[in-house]
Tab-separated table of C-alpha atoms in Angstrom:
chain	number	residue	atom	x	y	z
R	1	MET	CA	-11.042	-21.292	-2.764
R	2	THR	CA	-12.217	-18.324	-0.323
R	3	LEU	CA	-12.810	-14.475	-2.621
R	4	SER	CA	-13.879	-11.727	-0.334
R	5	LEU	CA	-14.741	-8.414	-2.334
R	6	ARG	CA	-14.033	-5.196	-1.128
R	7	PRO	CA	-15.814	-2.289	-2.839
R	8	ALA	CA	-14.540	0.954	-3.287
R	9	ALA	CA	-17.702	2.820	-2.702
R	10	ALA	CA	-17.910	0.551	0.909
R	11	ARG	CA	-14.673	1.862	2.206
R	12	GLY	CA	-14.817	4.312	5.425
R	13	HIS	CA	-14.571	8.244	4.388
R	14	ALA	CA	-12.806	11.249	5.803
R	15	GLU	CA	-13.142	14.488	4.557
R	16	HIS	CA	-10.788	17.310	6.380
R	17	GLY	CA	-10.705	19.641	3.713
R	18	TRP	CA	-7.011	19.581	3.182
R	19	LEU	CA	-7.435	16.076	3.328
R	20	SER	CA	-9.699	13.248	1.941
R	21	SER	CA	-9.484	9.572	2.458
R	22	ARG	CA	-10.662	6.249	2.442
R	23	HIS	CA	-10.539	3.575	4.193
R	24	THR	CA	-10.158	0.058	3.196
R	25	PHE	CA	-9.807	-1.446	7.158
R	26	SER	CA	-11.014	0.551	10.408
R	27	PHE	CA	-8.815	3.328	10.999
R	28	ALA	CA	-9.009	6.678	13.291
R	29	ASP	CA	-13.237	7.244	13.682
R	30	TYR	CA	-13.936	4.810	11.417
R	31	PHE	CA	-14.568	1.198	12.649
R	32	ASP	CA	-16.189	-1.826	11.413
R	33	PRO	CA	-14.953	-4.874	13.352
R	34	ALA	CA	-15.863	-6.741	10.149
R	35	GLN	CA	-12.866	-4.905	8.467
R	36	MET	CA	-9.872	-4.697	10.655
R	37	GLY	CA	-7.551	-6.051	8.128
R	38	PHE	CA	-6.221	-9.249	6.378
R	39	ARG	CA	-3.908	-11.731	7.767
R	40	THR	CA	-1.203	-9.258	8.638
R	41	LEU	CA	-1.972	-6.401	6.147
R	42	ARG	CA	-3.963	-3.677	8.480
R	43	VAL	CA	-4.007	-0.439	6.736
R	44	ILE	CA	-4.684	0.446	3.271
R	45	ASN	CA	-5.528	4.221	3.157
R	46	GLU	CA	-6.245	6.031	-0.151
R	47	ASP	CA	-5.495	9.970	0.741
R	48	TRP	CA	-5.901	13.269	-1.627
R	49	VAL	CA	-3.617	15.686	0.148
R	50	ALA	CA	-4.247	19.161	-1.049
R	51	PRO	CA	-1.207	21.245	-2.102
R	52	GLN	CA	1.451	22.613	0.837
R	53	THR	CA	-0.720	20.759	3.583
R	54	GLY	CA	0.081	17.781	4.937
R	55	PHE	CA	0.460	15.220	8.429
R	56	GLY	CA	2.274	17.244	10.713
R	57	THR	CA	5.202	15.183	12.764
R	58	HIS	CA	2.639	12.353	14.695
R	59	PRO	CA	4.388	9.140	16.529
R	60	HIS	CA	4.230	5.189	15.780
R	61	ARG	CA	5.229	2.448	17.005
R	62	ASP	CA	5.550	-1.539	15.896
R	63	MET	CA	4.227	-1.226	12.487
R	64	GLU	CA	5.442	-1.628	8.933
R	65	ILE	CA	4.886	1.262	6.964
R	66	LEU	CA	4.557	1.700	3.199
R	67	THR	CA	4.005	4.836	1.549
R	68	TYR	CA	3.153	4.125	-2.480
R	69	VAL	CA	2.494	7.407	-4.727
R	70	ILE	CA	0.075	7.341	-6.914
R	71	ALA	CA	0.316	11.546	-8.548
R	72	GLY	CA	2.182	14.519	-6.945
R	73	ALA	CA	4.734	14.005	-4.026
R	74	VAL	CA	5.487	13.298	-0.212
R	75	ALA	CA	7.728	15.168	1.925
R	76	HIS	CA	9.171	12.944	4.266
R	77	LYS	CA	11.101	13.651	7.628
R	78	ASP	CA	11.325	11.575	10.559
R	79	SER	CA	13.220	11.199	13.789
R	80	THR	CA	15.758	9.079	12.736
R	81	GLY	CA	17.205	11.148	10.254
R	82	GLY	CA	15.251	10.092	7.532
R	83	GLU	CA	14.456	12.485	4.778
R	84	GLY	CA	13.604	12.946	1.117
R	85	ILE	CA	11.141	13.791	-1.540
R	86	ILE	CA	9.043	10.802	-2.732
R	87	ARG	CA	7.332	10.924	-6.275
R	88	ARG	CA	5.613	8.669	-8.304
R	89	GLY	CA	7.093	5.589	-9.363
R	90	GLU	CA	8.989	5.800	-5.584
R	91	VAL	CA	7.889	3.998	-2.356
R	92	GLN	CA	9.600	4.400	0.833
R	93	VAL	CA	8.960	1.893	3.554
R	94	MET	CA	9.652	2.858	7.819
R	95	SER	CA	9.827	0.544	10.486
R	96	ALA	CA	8.449	2.286	13.256
R	97	GLY	CA	9.670	-0.443	15.811
R	98	THR	CA	10.318	1.026	19.472
R	99	GLY	CA	9.078	4.514	18.371
R	100	ILE	CA	9.452	6.826	15.087
R	101	ARG	CA	8.216	10.211	14.848
R	102	HIS	CA	7.325	11.382	11.527
R	103	SER	CA	5.809	14.058	8.821
R	104	GLU	CA	3.951	13.908	5.899
R	105	MET	CA	3.611	16.844	3.627
R	106	ASN	CA	2.809	17.671	0.110
R	107	PRO	CA	5.365	20.372	-0.903
R	108	LEU	CA	3.891	21.043	-4.384
R	109	ALA	CA	1.673	24.283	-4.714
R	110	ASP	CA	-0.653	23.244	-7.449
R	111	GLU	CA	-0.949	20.012	-7.414
R	112	THR	CA	-2.873	17.355	-5.421
R	113	LEU	CA	-1.030	14.314	-3.638
R	114	HIS	CA	-2.529	11.430	-4.123
R	115	LEU	CA	-0.945	8.022	-2.275
R	116	LEU	CA	-1.760	4.881	-1.011
R	117	GLN	CA	-0.834	4.487	2.955
R	118	ILE	CA	-0.139	0.720	3.936
R	119	TRP	CA	0.421	-0.939	7.422
R	120	ILE	CA	2.040	-4.125	7.831
R	121	LEU	CA	2.107	-5.983	11.369
R	122	PRO	CA	5.874	-6.765	12.334
R	123	GLU	CA	7.085	-9.908	13.022
R	124	ALA	CA	8.303	-8.897	16.293
R	125	GLN	CA	7.586	-5.992	18.534
R	126	ARG	CA	9.709	-3.293	19.885
R	127	LEU	CA	12.421	-3.590	16.478
R	128	PRO	CA	14.877	-0.729	15.666
R	129	PRO	CA	12.880	2.368	13.863
R	130	ARG	CA	14.651	2.608	10.308
R	131	TYR	CA	13.476	4.474	6.933
R	132	ASP	CA	13.890	3.716	3.290
R	133	GLN	CA	12.866	4.434	0.273
R	134	ALA	CA	13.263	3.042	-3.282
R	135	VAL	CA	12.567	4.202	-7.592
R	136	PHE	CA	9.964	1.517	-9.583
R	137	ASP	CA	9.113	3.644	-12.180
R	138	ASP	CA	6.280	2.712	-14.284
R	139	GLU	CA	8.062	1.231	-17.440
R	140	ASP	CA	9.928	-1.438	-14.409
R	141	LYS	CA	6.241	-2.102	-13.345
R	142	ARG	CA	5.028	-2.539	-17.133
R	143	ASP	CA	2.962	-5.942	-17.866
R	144	ARG	CA	5.310	-7.771	-14.666
R	145	LEU	CA	4.657	-8.170	-11.203
R	146	ARG	CA	7.153	-6.156	-9.715
R	147	LEU	CA	8.470	-6.873	-5.998
R	148	ILE	CA	8.760	-3.121	-4.313
R	149	ALA	CA	9.260	-5.089	-0.744
R	150	SER	CA	9.557	-8.471	0.854
R	151	ARG	CA	10.963	-9.791	4.340
R	152	ASP	CA	14.368	-11.132	2.196
R	153	GLY	CA	15.055	-7.568	0.135
R	154	ARG	CA	15.274	-9.344	-3.221
R	155	GLU	CA	15.298	-8.157	-6.164
R	156	GLY	CA	15.972	-4.954	-5.104
R	157	SER	CA	13.050	-4.524	-2.782
R	158	LEU	CA	11.997	-2.635	0.188
R	159	VAL	CA	12.730	-5.019	3.677
R	160	LEU	CA	9.862	-5.641	5.459
R	161	HIS	CA	10.320	-6.999	9.327
R	162	GLN	CA	7.277	-9.483	8.120
R	163	ASP	CA	6.662	-12.871	5.929
R	164	ALA	CA	4.740	-10.640	3.092
R	165	SER	CA	6.107	-9.905	0.043
R	166	VAL	CA	4.621	-6.771	-2.100
R	167	TYR	CA	4.293	-6.389	-6.114
R	168	ALA	CA	3.073	-3.665	-8.433
R	169	ALA	CA	1.895	-3.751	-12.002
R	170	ILE	CA	0.525	-1.707	-14.270
R	171	LEU	CA	-1.123	-4.102	-16.957
R	172	SER	CA	-1.141	-2.775	-20.785
R	173	PRO	CA	-5.023	-3.753	-22.228
R	174	GLY	CA	-5.469	-7.117	-22.970
R	175	GLN	CA	-2.648	-8.096	-20.641
R	176	ARG	CA	-3.027	-10.884	-18.590
R	177	LEU	CA	-0.411	-11.653	-15.996
R	178	SER	CA	-0.152	-15.210	-13.004
R	179	HIS	CA	1.403	-15.378	-9.402
R	180	ASP	CA	1.779	-18.209	-7.750
R	181	LEU	CA	0.653	-18.320	-3.921
R	182	GLY	CA	2.619	-21.129	-1.825
R	183	ALA	CA	0.880	-23.707	0.591
R	184	GLY	CA	-1.157	-21.813	3.267
R	185	ARG	CA	-0.316	-18.215	1.916
R	186	GLY	CA	-3.393	-15.860	1.095
R	187	ALA	CA	-3.146	-12.913	-1.287
R	188	TRP	CA	-5.200	-9.515	-1.443
R	189	VAL	CA	-5.507	-7.455	-4.460
R	190	GLN	CA	-5.647	-3.761	-4.463
R	191	VAL	CA	-6.916	-1.995	-7.351
R	192	VAL	CA	-5.102	1.210	-7.880
R	193	ALA	CA	-6.313	2.626	-11.119
R	194	GLY	CA	-8.370	1.210	-14.267
R	195	ALA	CA	-10.261	-2.062	-14.303
R	196	LEU	CA	-9.459	-5.953	-14.159
R	197	ALA	CA	-10.366	-9.227	-13.725
R	198	VAL	CA	-8.697	-10.878	-10.530
R	199	ASN	CA	-9.338	-14.801	-10.184
R	200	GLY	CA	-12.875	-13.993	-12.023
R	201	HIS	CA	-14.185	-11.094	-9.893
R	202	VAL	CA	-14.238	-7.888	-11.753
R	203	LEU	CA	-12.530	-5.019	-9.935
R	204	SER	CA	-12.480	-1.196	-10.479
R	205	ALA	CA	-10.047	1.814	-8.802
R	206	GLY	CA	-10.560	1.399	-5.395
R	207	ASP	CA	-11.437	-2.099	-5.139
R	208	GLY	CA	-9.645	-4.884	-3.145
R	209	LEU	CA	-10.087	-8.735	-2.892
R	210	ALA	CA	-8.984	-11.023	-0.392
R	211	ILE	CA	-7.905	-14.326	-1.640
R	212	GLU	CA	-7.431	-17.774	0.227
R	213	ASN	CA	-7.349	-21.319	-0.436
R	214	GLU	CA	-6.217	-20.622	-4.015
R	215	ALA	CA	-2.748	-21.881	-6.197
R	216	ALA	CA	-2.759	-18.661	-8.020
R	217	VAL	CA	-3.995	-15.275	-9.193
R	218	SER	CA	-4.910	-14.558	-12.244
R	219	LEU	CA	-5.214	-10.987	-13.728
R	220	ALA	CA	-6.745	-9.933	-16.891
R	221	SER	CA	-7.374	-6.570	-18.067
R	222	GLU	CA	-9.001	-5.625	-21.279
R	223	ASN	CA	-8.672	-1.594	-21.037
R	224	GLY	CA	-5.717	-1.350	-19.078
R	225	ALA	CA	-4.673	-0.980	-14.736
R	226	GLU	CA	-2.885	-0.584	-11.911
R	227	ILE	CA	-2.562	-2.702	-8.629
R	228	VAL	CA	-0.744	-3.578	-5.892
R	229	LEU	CA	-0.629	-6.978	-4.710
R	230	PHE	CA	-0.018	-8.658	-1.393
R	231	ASP	CA	1.494	-12.090	-0.870
R	232	LEU	CA	1.258	-12.894	3.178
R	233	GLY	CA	2.210	-16.072	4.946
């Protein structure tokens, strides 16, 4: 069995005034050759965006991009015509493919936007760009692993062009959950809020854990927690 903890405090940090960002893996000016991603998971950025500011129009290519809103709202607009406001309980996916330009802004005047920006490497290059979003509210994630993104879009999840299944869960105090891993698969658990034990390791908000050569992922929380779990081929 192989378990590798990525503590919240060890993450890269960027401070831009309007944006405070923590980088689980190498990103932009933060580079650590030992932290280049996990399997096809390439980026987990935890961002806090000040009111009525954000990321102006910028390009991406050949990446599957998930936005998981923790608090506040993000206004999205892209060159495919995709446009919308995503709030807590909603997730968006964008396939950058052959090239896409988009902006992500905090439209609120009095609330900081808090989100996870997640990049997953696609299974093929130069795919057609696309955008989608879906609602997975707190009750939908309560005390179960709710599938939010997958290769085949099963259970109403968003579609990813990769052999990856992404789950979100909100554990009540004292709750336990388990997720079986298929042969040769690995998992990454990212803690959004609270604290829990993952396969015997105690994790707190912002921590991540890479799991290899295990038959299952075991989750248990004394006081409650919110997590995102990646099941990766």
